Amino acid sequence: VVAAQLTLQDFAVFASIEPTEYIDNLFQLESRYGSPRLEEFERIFNREMWHCRELRNFNSMFAIMSGLDKPAVRRLHSTWERVSGKYIRMLEDVQQLVDPSRNMSKYRQHLAEVSQEPPVVPIYPVIRKDLTFSHEGNPTYCDKLVNFEKLRLIAKSVRAVSKLSSAPYEISSMAARSGNLISDALLHMNTFEGGNVATMRKGGRVVQPRKKVYEQALMVRKVKAYLDGLRVVDSESELDRLSYDIEPQQQGYLFVVLQLI
């Protein structure tokens, strides 16, 4: 349910980004409209795995992986020891997908495969990197003439990104991709505006008992409320403090011996 909510929220913002926002942000044009939705999409990355991958929400997936790779999280050895081997293997599988080597070739190959059937929520830092490389790696003017080849290259990249949001999320398809882990309650709780989420297709799905649907609806509301009120901790010192509150640093053997001396 959390992965589904992250996906729907991310896609609602991603689908609302105007193509001109990428250009405005890249060239720092500071136009009247600006790039408000693109900036909001960038902020989302700092607020958000496996289920996200299955739902093709690579932005939240990458954000979660980045958070788990923080030193403040990696040092929690006692906590990691309690994680099931099954989930450690799932984590390693996702880590391979976002391997930064060879310009994230594995992720790019996977994205090329799934992008044939939108919707997909791509990793924003990769989009930003590619656009910046195209911009800074090519002159805007050549002999005082506009470099239209550069502009065509950037326009092609923007069109490719915009195409990923050309179709709405079909919530019943989300349920199928996640192994039907998404509840019936979520299927009926489409509260997003602007047609970014399609309604459930009829037929082929067994409706759960009303009591269970009601309980799941309460859980969905709690997840939404939690995500809406989520406090983002972007201070490394604050993360370290919280980490040491959970698992205080143990004194090494040598330090204890020196204290005894």
Coordinates of N, CA and C in Angstrom, one line a residue, residues 8-202:
L8 N 1.4 6.6 -6.9 CA 0.3 7.5 -7.4 C 0.7 9.0 -7.1
Q9 N 1.3 9.3 -6.0 CA 1.6 10.6 -5.7 C 2.7 11.1 -6.6
D10 N 3.7 10.3 -6.8 CA 4.8 10.7 -7.7 C 4.3 10.9 -9.1
F11 N 3.5 10.0 -9.6 CA 3.0 10.1 -11.0 C 2.1 11.3 -11.1
A12 N 1.3 11.7 -10.1 CA 0.4 12.8 -10.2 C 1.2 14.1 -10.5
V13 N 2.4 14.2 -9.8 CA 3.3 15.4 -10.0 C 4.0 15.3 -11.3
F14 N 4.6 14.1 -11.6 CA 5.3 13.9 -12.8 C 4.5 14.2 -14.1
A15 N 3.3 13.7 -14.1 CA 2.4 13.9 -15.3 C 2.0 15.3 -15.5
S16 N 2.1 16.1 -14.4 CA 1.7 17.5 -14.5 C 2.8 18.5 -15.0
I17 N 4.0 17.9 -15.1 CA 5.2 18.8 -15.5 C 5.0 19.1 -17.0
E18 N 5.1 20.4 -17.3 CA 5.0 20.9 -18.7 C 6.4 20.7 -19.3
P19 N 6.5 20.3 -20.6 CA 7.8 20.1 -21.2 C 8.7 21.4 -21.2
T20 N 8.0 22.5 -21.2 CA 8.8 23.8 -21.1 C 9.5 24.0 -19.8
E21 N 9.1 23.3 -18.7 CA 9.7 23.4 -17.4 C 11.1 22.8 -17.5
Y22 N 11.3 21.7 -18.2 CA 12.7 21.2 -18.3 C 13.6 22.2 -19.0
I23 N 13.1 22.9 -20.0 CA 14.0 23.9 -20.7 C 14.2 25.1 -19.8
D24 N 13.2 25.5 -19.1 CA 13.3 26.7 -18.2 C 14.3 26.4 -17.1
N25 N 14.2 25.2 -16.6 CA 15.1 24.8 -15.5 C 16.6 24.6 -16.0
L26 N 16.7 24.0 -17.2 CA 18.0 23.7 -17.7 C 18.8 25.0 -18.1
F27 N 18.1 25.9 -18.8 CA 18.8 27.1 -19.2 C 18.6 28.3 -18.2
Q28 N 18.0 28.0 -17.1 CA 17.8 29.0 -16.1 C 17.2 30.3 -16.7
L29 N 16.1 30.1 -17.4 CA 15.5 31.2 -18.1 C 14.7 32.2 -17.2
E30 N 14.2 31.6 -16.0 CA 13.5 32.4 -15.1 C 12.3 33.1 -15.8
S31 N 11.5 32.3 -16.5 CA 10.4 32.8 -17.2 C 9.2 33.1 -16.2
R32 N 8.2 33.6 -16.7 CA 7.0 34.0 -15.8 C 6.4 32.7 -15.2
Y33 N 6.3 31.7 -16.0 CA 5.7 30.4 -15.5 C 6.7 29.7 -14.6
G34 N 8.0 29.6 -15.0 CA 9.0 28.9 -14.3 C 8.9 27.4 -14.4
S35 N 9.3 26.7 -13.3 CA 9.2 25.2 -13.4 C 8.7 24.7 -12.0
P36 N 7.5 25.2 -11.6 CA 7.0 24.8 -10.2 C 6.8 23.3 -10.0
R37 N 6.2 22.6 -11.1 CA 5.9 21.2 -10.9 C 7.2 20.4 -11.0
L38 N 8.2 20.8 -11.8 CA 9.4 20.1 -11.9 C 10.2 20.2 -10.5
E39 N 10.2 21.4 -9.9 CA 10.8 21.6 -8.6 C 10.1 20.8 -7.6
E40 N 8.8 20.6 -7.6 CA 8.1 19.8 -6.7 C 8.5 18.3 -6.8
F41 N 8.7 17.9 -8.1 CA 9.1 16.5 -8.4 C 10.5 16.3 -7.9
E42 N 11.3 17.3 -7.9 CA 12.7 17.2 -7.4 C 12.7 17.0 -5.9
R43 N 11.7 17.8 -5.2 CA 11.6 17.7 -3.8 C 11.1 16.4 -3.3
I44 N 10.3 15.7 -4.1 CA 9.7 14.4 -3.8 C 10.8 13.4 -3.6
F45 N 11.9 13.5 -4.4 CA 13.0 12.6 -4.3 C 13.6 12.6 -2.9
N46 N 13.6 13.7 -2.2 CA 14.2 13.8 -0.9 C 13.2 13.4 0.2
R47 N 11.9 13.0 -0.2 CA 10.9 12.6 0.8 C 10.6 11.1 0.8
E48 N 11.0 10.4 -0.1 CA 10.6 9.0 -0.2 C 11.8 8.1 0.3
M49 N 10.4 -0.2 -2.5 CA 11.6 -0.6 -3.2 C 11.2 -1.8 -4.1
W50 N 11.2 -2.5 -3.5 CA 10.9 -3.6 -4.4 C 9.6 -3.4 -5.1
H51 N 8.5 -3.2 -4.3 CA 7.2 -3.0 -4.8 C 7.2 -1.7 -5.7
C52 N 8.0 -0.7 -5.4 CA 8.1 0.5 -6.3 C 8.6 0.1 -7.6
R53 N 9.6 -0.9 -7.6 CA 10.1 -1.3 -8.9 C 9.1 -2.1 -9.7
E54 N 8.3 -2.9 -9.0 CA 7.3 -3.7 -9.8 C 6.2 -2.7 -10.3
L55 N 6.0 -1.6 -9.6 CA 5.0 -0.6 -10.1 C 5.7 0.4 -11.1
R56 N 6.9 0.2 -11.4 CA 7.7 1.0 -12.3 C 7.8 2.4 -11.8
N57 N 7.9 2.6 -10.5 CA 8.1 3.9 -9.9 C 9.6 3.9 -9.5
F58 N 10.5 4.2 -10.5 CA 11.9 4.1 -10.2 C 12.4 5.3 -9.4
N59 N 11.7 6.4 -9.4 CA 12.1 7.6 -8.7 C 12.0 7.3 -7.2
S60 N 10.9 6.7 -6.7 CA 10.8 6.4 -5.2 C 11.8 5.3 -4.9
M61 N 11.9 4.3 -5.8 CA 12.8 3.2 -5.6 C 14.2 3.7 -5.3
F62 N 14.7 4.6 -6.2 CA 16.0 5.1 -6.1 C 16.2 6.0 -4.8
A63 N 15.1 6.7 -4.5 CA 15.2 7.5 -3.3 C 15.3 6.7 -2.0
I64 N 14.6 5.6 -2.0 CA 14.6 4.6 -0.9 C 16.0 4.0 -0.8
M65 N 16.5 3.6 -1.9 CA 17.9 3.0 -1.9 C 18.9 4.0 -1.5
S66 N 18.8 5.2 -1.9 CA 19.8 6.2 -1.5 C 19.7 6.4 0.0
G67 N 18.5 6.4 0.6 CA 18.4 6.5 2.0 C 19.0 5.4 2.8
L68 N 18.8 4.2 2.3 CA 19.3 3.0 3.0 C 20.8 2.9 2.9
D69 N 21.4 3.7 1.9 CA 22.9 3.7 1.7 C 23.5 4.8 2.5
K70 N 22.8 5.5 3.3 CA 23.3 6.6 4.1 C 24.2 5.9 5.2
P71 N 25.4 6.5 5.6 CA 26.2 6.0 6.6 C 25.4 5.8 7.9
A72 N 24.5 6.8 8.2 CA 23.7 6.7 9.5 C 22.9 5.4 9.5
V73 N 22.5 4.9 8.3 CA 21.7 3.7 8.3 C 22.6 2.5 8.2
R74 N 23.6 2.5 7.4 CA 24.5 1.4 7.2 C 25.2 1.0 8.6
R75 N 25.4 1.9 9.5 CA 26.1 1.5 10.7 C 25.1 0.8 11.7
L76 N 23.9 0.7 11.4 CA 22.9 0.0 12.3 C 23.0 -1.5 12.2
H77 N 24.2 -2.1 12.6 CA 24.5 -3.5 12.4 C 23.5 -4.4 13.1
S78 N 23.1 -4.1 14.3 CA 22.1 -4.9 15.0 C 20.8 -4.9 14.3
T79 N 20.4 -3.8 13.8 CA 19.1 -3.7 13.0 C 19.2 -4.5 11.7
W80 N 20.3 -4.4 11.0 CA 20.4 -5.1 9.7 C 20.5 -6.6 10.0
E81 N 21.0 -7.1 11.1 CA 21.1 -8.5 11.4 C 19.7 -9.1 11.6
R82 N 18.7 -8.3 11.9 CA 17.4 -8.8 12.1 C 16.5 -8.8 10.9
V83 N 17.1 -8.3 9.8 CA 16.4 -8.3 8.5 C 16.5 -9.7 7.9
S84 N 15.4 -10.2 7.4 CA 15.3 -11.6 6.8 C 16.2 -11.7 5.6
G85 N 16.8 -12.8 5.4 CA 17.7 -13.0 4.3 C 17.0 -12.9 3.0
K86 N 15.7 -13.1 3.0 CA 14.8 -13.0 1.8 C 14.8 -11.5 1.3
Y87 N 14.7 -10.6 2.3 CA 14.6 -9.2 1.9 C 16.0 -8.6 1.6
I88 N 17.0 -9.2 2.2 CA 18.4 -8.8 1.9 C 18.7 -9.1 0.4
R89 N 18.2 -10.3 0.0 CA 18.4 -10.7 -1.4 C 17.6 -9.8 -2.4
M90 N 16.4 -9.4 -2.0 CA 15.6 -8.5 -2.8 C 16.3 -7.1 -2.9
L91 N 16.9 -6.7 -1.7 CA 17.6 -5.4 -1.7 C 18.8 -5.5 -2.6
E92 N 19.5 -6.6 -2.6 CA 20.7 -6.7 -3.5 C 20.3 -6.7 -5.0
D93 N 19.1 -7.3 -5.2 CA 18.7 -7.3 -6.6 C 18.4 -5.9 -7.1
V94 N 17.7 -5.1 -6.3 CA 17.5 -3.7 -6.6 C 18.7 -2.9 -6.7
Q95 N 19.7 -3.2 -5.8 CA 21.0 -2.5 -5.9 C 21.7 -2.7 -7.2
Q96 N 21.6 -3.9 -7.8 CA 22.2 -4.2 -9.1 C 21.5 -3.3 -10.2
L97 N 20.2 -3.1 -10.1 CA 19.5 -2.4 -11.1 C 20.0 -0.9 -11.1
V98 N 20.3 -0.3 -9.9 CA 20.7 1.1 -9.9 C 22.2 1.2 -9.7
D99 N 22.9 0.2 -10.1 CA 24.4 0.2 -10.1 C 24.9 1.4 -10.9
P100 N 25.6 2.3 -10.3 CA 26.1 3.5 -11.1 C 27.1 3.3 -12.1
S101 N 27.7 2.1 -12.2 CA 28.8 1.8 -13.1 C 28.2 1.9 -14.6
R102 N 29.1 2.3 -15.5 CA 28.8 2.4 -16.9 C 27.6 3.2 -17.1
N103 N 27.6 4.4 -16.4 CA 26.5 5.4 -16.6 C 25.1 4.7 -16.3
M104 N 25.0 3.9 -15.3 CA 23.8 3.3 -14.9 C 23.2 2.5 -16.1
S105 N 24.0 1.7 -16.7 CA 23.6 1.0 -18.0 C 22.4 0.0 -17.7
K106 N 22.5 -0.7 -16.5 CA 21.4 -1.7 -16.3 C 20.1 -1.0 -16.1
Y107 N 20.0 0.2 -15.4 CA 18.8 0.9 -15.2 C 18.3 1.4 -16.6
R108 N 19.2 2.0 -17.4 CA 18.8 2.5 -18.6 C 18.3 1.5 -19.6
Q109 N 18.9 0.3 -19.6 CA 18.4 -0.8 -20.4 C 17.0 -1.2 -20.0
H110 N 16.8 -1.3 -18.6 CA 15.5 -1.7 -18.1 C 14.4 -0.7 -18.4
L111 N 14.8 0.6 -18.3 CA 13.9 1.7 -18.6 C 13.5 1.7 -20.0
A112 N 14.4 1.4 -20.9 CA 14.1 1.3 -22.3 C 13.1 0.3 -22.6
E113 N 13.2 -0.8 -21.9 CA 12.2 -1.9 -22.1 C 10.8 -1.6 -21.6
V114 N 10.7 -1.1 -20.4 CA 9.4 -0.8 -19.8 C 8.8 0.5 -20.3
S115 N 9.6 1.4 -20.9 CA 9.0 2.7 -21.4 C 8.2 2.5 -22.6
Q116 N 8.2 1.3 -23.2 CA 7.3 1.1 -24.4 C 5.9 1.0 -24.0
E117 N 5.6 0.8 -22.7 CA 4.2 0.7 -22.2 C 4.1 1.6 -21.0
P118 N 3.9 2.9 -21.2 CA 3.7 3.9 -20.1 C 2.4 3.5 -19.3
P119 N 2.3 4.0 -18.1 CA 3.1 5.0 -17.4 C 4.4 4.4 -16.7
V120 N 5.4 5.3 -16.6 CA 6.6 5.0 -15.8 C 7.0 6.2 -15.1
V121 N 7.5 6.1 -13.9 CA 8.0 7.3 -13.2 C 9.6 7.1 -13.1
P122 N 10.3 7.8 -13.9 CA 11.8 7.6 -14.0 C 12.5 8.3 -12.9
I123 N 13.8 8.0 -12.8 CA 14.6 8.6 -11.7 C 15.0 10.0 -12.1
Y124 N 14.5 11.0 -11.3 CA 14.8 12.4 -11.7 C 16.2 12.8 -11.8
P125 N 17.1 12.4 -10.8 CA 18.5 12.8 -10.9 C 19.2 12.3 -12.2
V126 N 18.7 11.2 -12.8 CA 19.3 10.7 -14.1 C 18.8 11.6 -15.2
I127 N 17.5 12.0 -15.1 CA 17.0 13.0 -16.1 C 17.8 14.3 -16.1
R128 N 18.0 14.8 -14.9 CA 18.7 16.1 -14.7 C 20.1 16.0 -15.2
K129 N 20.8 14.8 -14.9 CA 22.1 14.6 -15.4 C 22.2 14.6 -16.9
D130 N 21.3 13.9 -17.6 CA 21.4 13.8 -19.0 C 21.1 15.1 -19.7
L131 N 20.1 15.9 -19.2 CA 19.8 17.2 -19.8 C 21.0 18.2 -19.6
T132 N 21.6 18.1 -18.4 CA 22.7 19.0 -18.1 C 23.9 18.6 -19.0
F133 N 24.2 17.4 -19.2 CA 25.3 16.9 -20.0 C 25.0 17.4 -21.5
S134 N 23.8 17.3 -22.0 CA 23.5 17.8 -23.3 C 23.7 19.3 -23.4
H135 N 23.3 20.0 -22.4 CA 23.4 21.4 -22.4 C 24.8 21.9 -22.3
E136 N 25.6 21.4 -21.2 CA 26.9 21.9 -21.0 C 27.9 21.3 -21.9
G137 N 27.6 20.2 -22.5 CA 28.6 19.5 -23.4 C 28.5 20.0 -24.8
N138 N 27.6 20.9 -25.1 CA 27.4 21.4 -26.5 C 27.2 22.9 -26.5
P139 N 27.9 23.6 -27.3 CA 27.7 25.1 -27.3 C 26.4 25.5 -27.9
T140 N 25.8 26.5 -27.3 CA 24.5 27.0 -27.7 C 24.6 27.7 -29.1
Y141 N 25.8 28.4 -29.3 CA 26.1 29.1 -30.5 C 27.3 28.6 -31.1
C142 N 27.4 28.5 -32.4 CA 28.6 28.2 -33.2 C 28.8 29.3 -34.3
D143 N 29.9 30.0 -34.1 CA 30.2 31.1 -35.0 C 29.0 32.1 -35.1
K144 N 28.5 32.4 -33.9 CA 27.4 33.3 -33.7 C 26.1 32.8 -34.3
L145 N 26.0 31.5 -34.7 CA 24.8 30.9 -35.2 C 24.2 30.0 -34.1
V146 N 22.9 29.9 -34.0 CA 22.2 29.0 -33.1 C 22.5 27.6 -33.4
N147 N 23.0 26.8 -32.4 CA 23.3 25.4 -32.6 C 22.0 24.6 -32.5
F148 N 21.2 24.5 -33.6 CA 20.0 23.8 -33.6 C 20.1 22.3 -33.3
E149 N 21.3 21.7 -33.6 CA 21.5 20.3 -33.3 C 21.4 20.0 -31.8
K150 N 22.0 21.0 -31.0 CA 21.9 20.9 -29.6 C 20.5 21.0 -29.1
L151 N 19.7 21.9 -29.7 CA 18.3 22.1 -29.2 C 17.5 20.9 -29.6
R152 N 17.7 20.3 -30.8 CA 17.0 19.1 -31.2 C 17.3 18.0 -30.2
L153 N 18.6 17.9 -29.8 CA 19.0 16.8 -28.9 C 18.2 16.9 -27.6
I154 N 18.2 18.2 -27.0 CA 17.5 18.4 -25.8 C 16.0 18.2 -25.9
A155 N 15.4 18.7 -27.0 CA 14.0 18.5 -27.3 C 13.6 17.0 -27.4
K156 N 14.5 16.2 -28.0 CA 14.3 14.8 -28.1 C 14.2 14.1 -26.7
S157 N 15.1 14.5 -25.8 CA 15.2 14.0 -24.5 C 13.9 14.4 -23.7
V158 N 13.5 15.6 -23.8 CA 12.3 16.1 -23.1 C 11.1 15.3 -23.6
R159 N 10.9 15.1 -24.9 CA 9.8 14.3 -25.5 C 9.8 12.9 -24.9
A160 N 11.0 12.3 -24.9 CA 11.1 10.9 -24.4 C 10.6 10.8 -22.9
V161 N 11.0 11.8 -22.1 CA 10.6 11.9 -20.7 C 9.1 12.1 -20.6
S162 N 8.5 13.0 -21.4 CA 7.1 13.4 -21.3 C 6.3 12.2 -21.8
K163 N 6.8 11.4 -22.7 CA 6.0 10.2 -23.1 C 5.8 9.2 -22.0
L164 N 6.6 9.2 -21.0 CA 6.5 8.2 -19.9 C 5.2 8.5 -19.1
S165 N 4.7 9.7 -19.2 CA 3.4 10.0 -18.5 C 2.2 10.2 -19.4
S166 N 2.4 9.6 -20.6 CA 1.3 9.8 -21.6 C 0.1 8.9 -21.4
A167 N 0.2 8.0 -20.5 CA -1.0 7.1 -20.1 C -1.1 7.1 -18.6
P168 N -2.4 7.1 -18.1 CA -2.6 7.1 -16.6 C -2.3 5.7 -16.0
Y169 N -2.1 5.7 -14.7 CA -2.0 4.4 -14.0 C -3.3 3.7 -14.0
E170 N -3.4 2.5 -14.4 CA -4.5 1.6 -14.3 C -4.4 0.9 -13.0
I171 N -5.2 1.2 -12.0 CA -4.9 0.7 -10.7 C -5.1 -0.8 -10.6
S172 N -5.9 -1.4 -11.4 CA -6.1 -2.9 -11.5 C -4.8 -3.5 -12.0
S173 N -4.1 -2.8 -12.9 CA -2.8 -3.3 -13.5 C -1.8 -3.2 -12.4
M174 N -1.8 -2.2 -11.6 CA -0.9 -2.0 -10.5 C -1.0 -3.2 -9.5
A175 N -2.3 -3.6 -9.3 CA -2.5 -4.8 -8.4 C -1.9 -6.0 -9.0
A176 N -2.1 -6.2 -10.3 CA -1.5 -7.4 -11.0 C 0.0 -7.4 -10.9
R177 N 0.6 -6.3 -11.1 CA 2.1 -6.2 -11.1 C 2.6 -6.5 -9.7
S178 N 1.9 -6.1 -8.7 CA 2.3 -6.3 -7.3 C 1.9 -7.6 -6.7
G179 N 1.4 -8.5 -7.5 CA 1.0 -9.8 -7.0 C -0.3 -9.7 -6.3
N180 N -1.2 -8.7 -6.6 CA -2.5 -8.5 -6.0 C -2.3 -8.1 -4.5
L181 N -1.2 -7.5 -4.2 CA -1.0 -7.1 -2.8 C -1.7 -5.8 -2.5
I182 N -2.1 -5.1 -3.6 CA -2.8 -3.8 -3.4 C -4.3 -4.2 -3.2
S183 N -4.8 -3.6 -2.1 CA -6.2 -4.0 -1.6 C -7.3 -3.4 -2.5
D184 N -8.5 -4.0 -2.3 CA -9.7 -3.5 -3.0 C -10.0 -2.1 -2.6
A185 N -9.7 -1.8 -1.3 CA -10.0 -0.5 -0.8 C -9.2 0.6 -1.6
L186 N -7.9 0.3 -1.9 CA -7.1 1.2 -2.7 C -7.7 1.4 -4.1
L187 N -8.2 0.3 -4.6 CA -8.8 0.4 -6.0 C -9.9 1.4 -6.1
H188 N -10.7 1.6 -5.0 CA -11.8 2.4 -5.0 C -11.5 3.8 -4.5
M189 N -10.3 4.0 -3.9 CA -10.0 5.3 -3.3 C -9.1 6.2 -4.2
N190 N -9.6 6.4 -5.4 CA -9.0 7.3 -6.4 C -9.4 8.7 -6.1
T191 N -8.5 9.4 -5.4 CA -8.8 10.8 -5.0 C -7.9 11.8 -5.8
F192 N -7.2 11.3 -6.8 CA -6.3 12.3 -7.5 C -7.1 13.0 -8.6
E193 N -6.8 14.2 -8.8 CA -7.5 15.0 -9.8 C -6.7 15.0 -11.1
G194 N -7.4 15.4 -12.2 CA -6.7 15.6 -13.5 C -6.5 14.3 -14.3
G195 N -7.2 13.2 -13.9 CA -7.2 12.0 -14.7 C -5.8 11.3 -14.8
N196 N -5.0 11.5 -13.7 CA -3.7 10.8 -13.7 C -3.8 9.3 -13.3
V197 N -5.0 9.0 -12.8 CA -5.2 7.6 -12.3 C -6.5 7.1 -13.0
A198 N -6.4 6.0 -13.7 CA -7.6 5.4 -14.3 C -8.4 4.6 -13.3
T199 N -9.7 4.4 -13.6 CA -10.5 3.6 -12.8 C -10.3 2.2 -13.0
M200 N -10.8 1.3 -12.1 CA -10.6 -0.1 -12.1 C -11.4 -0.7 -13.3
R201 N -10.8 -1.6 -14.0 CA -11.5 -2.4 -15.0 C -12.4 -3.4 -14.4
K202 N -13.5 -3.7 -15.0 CA -14.4 -4.7 -14.5 C -14.1 -6.1 -14.9

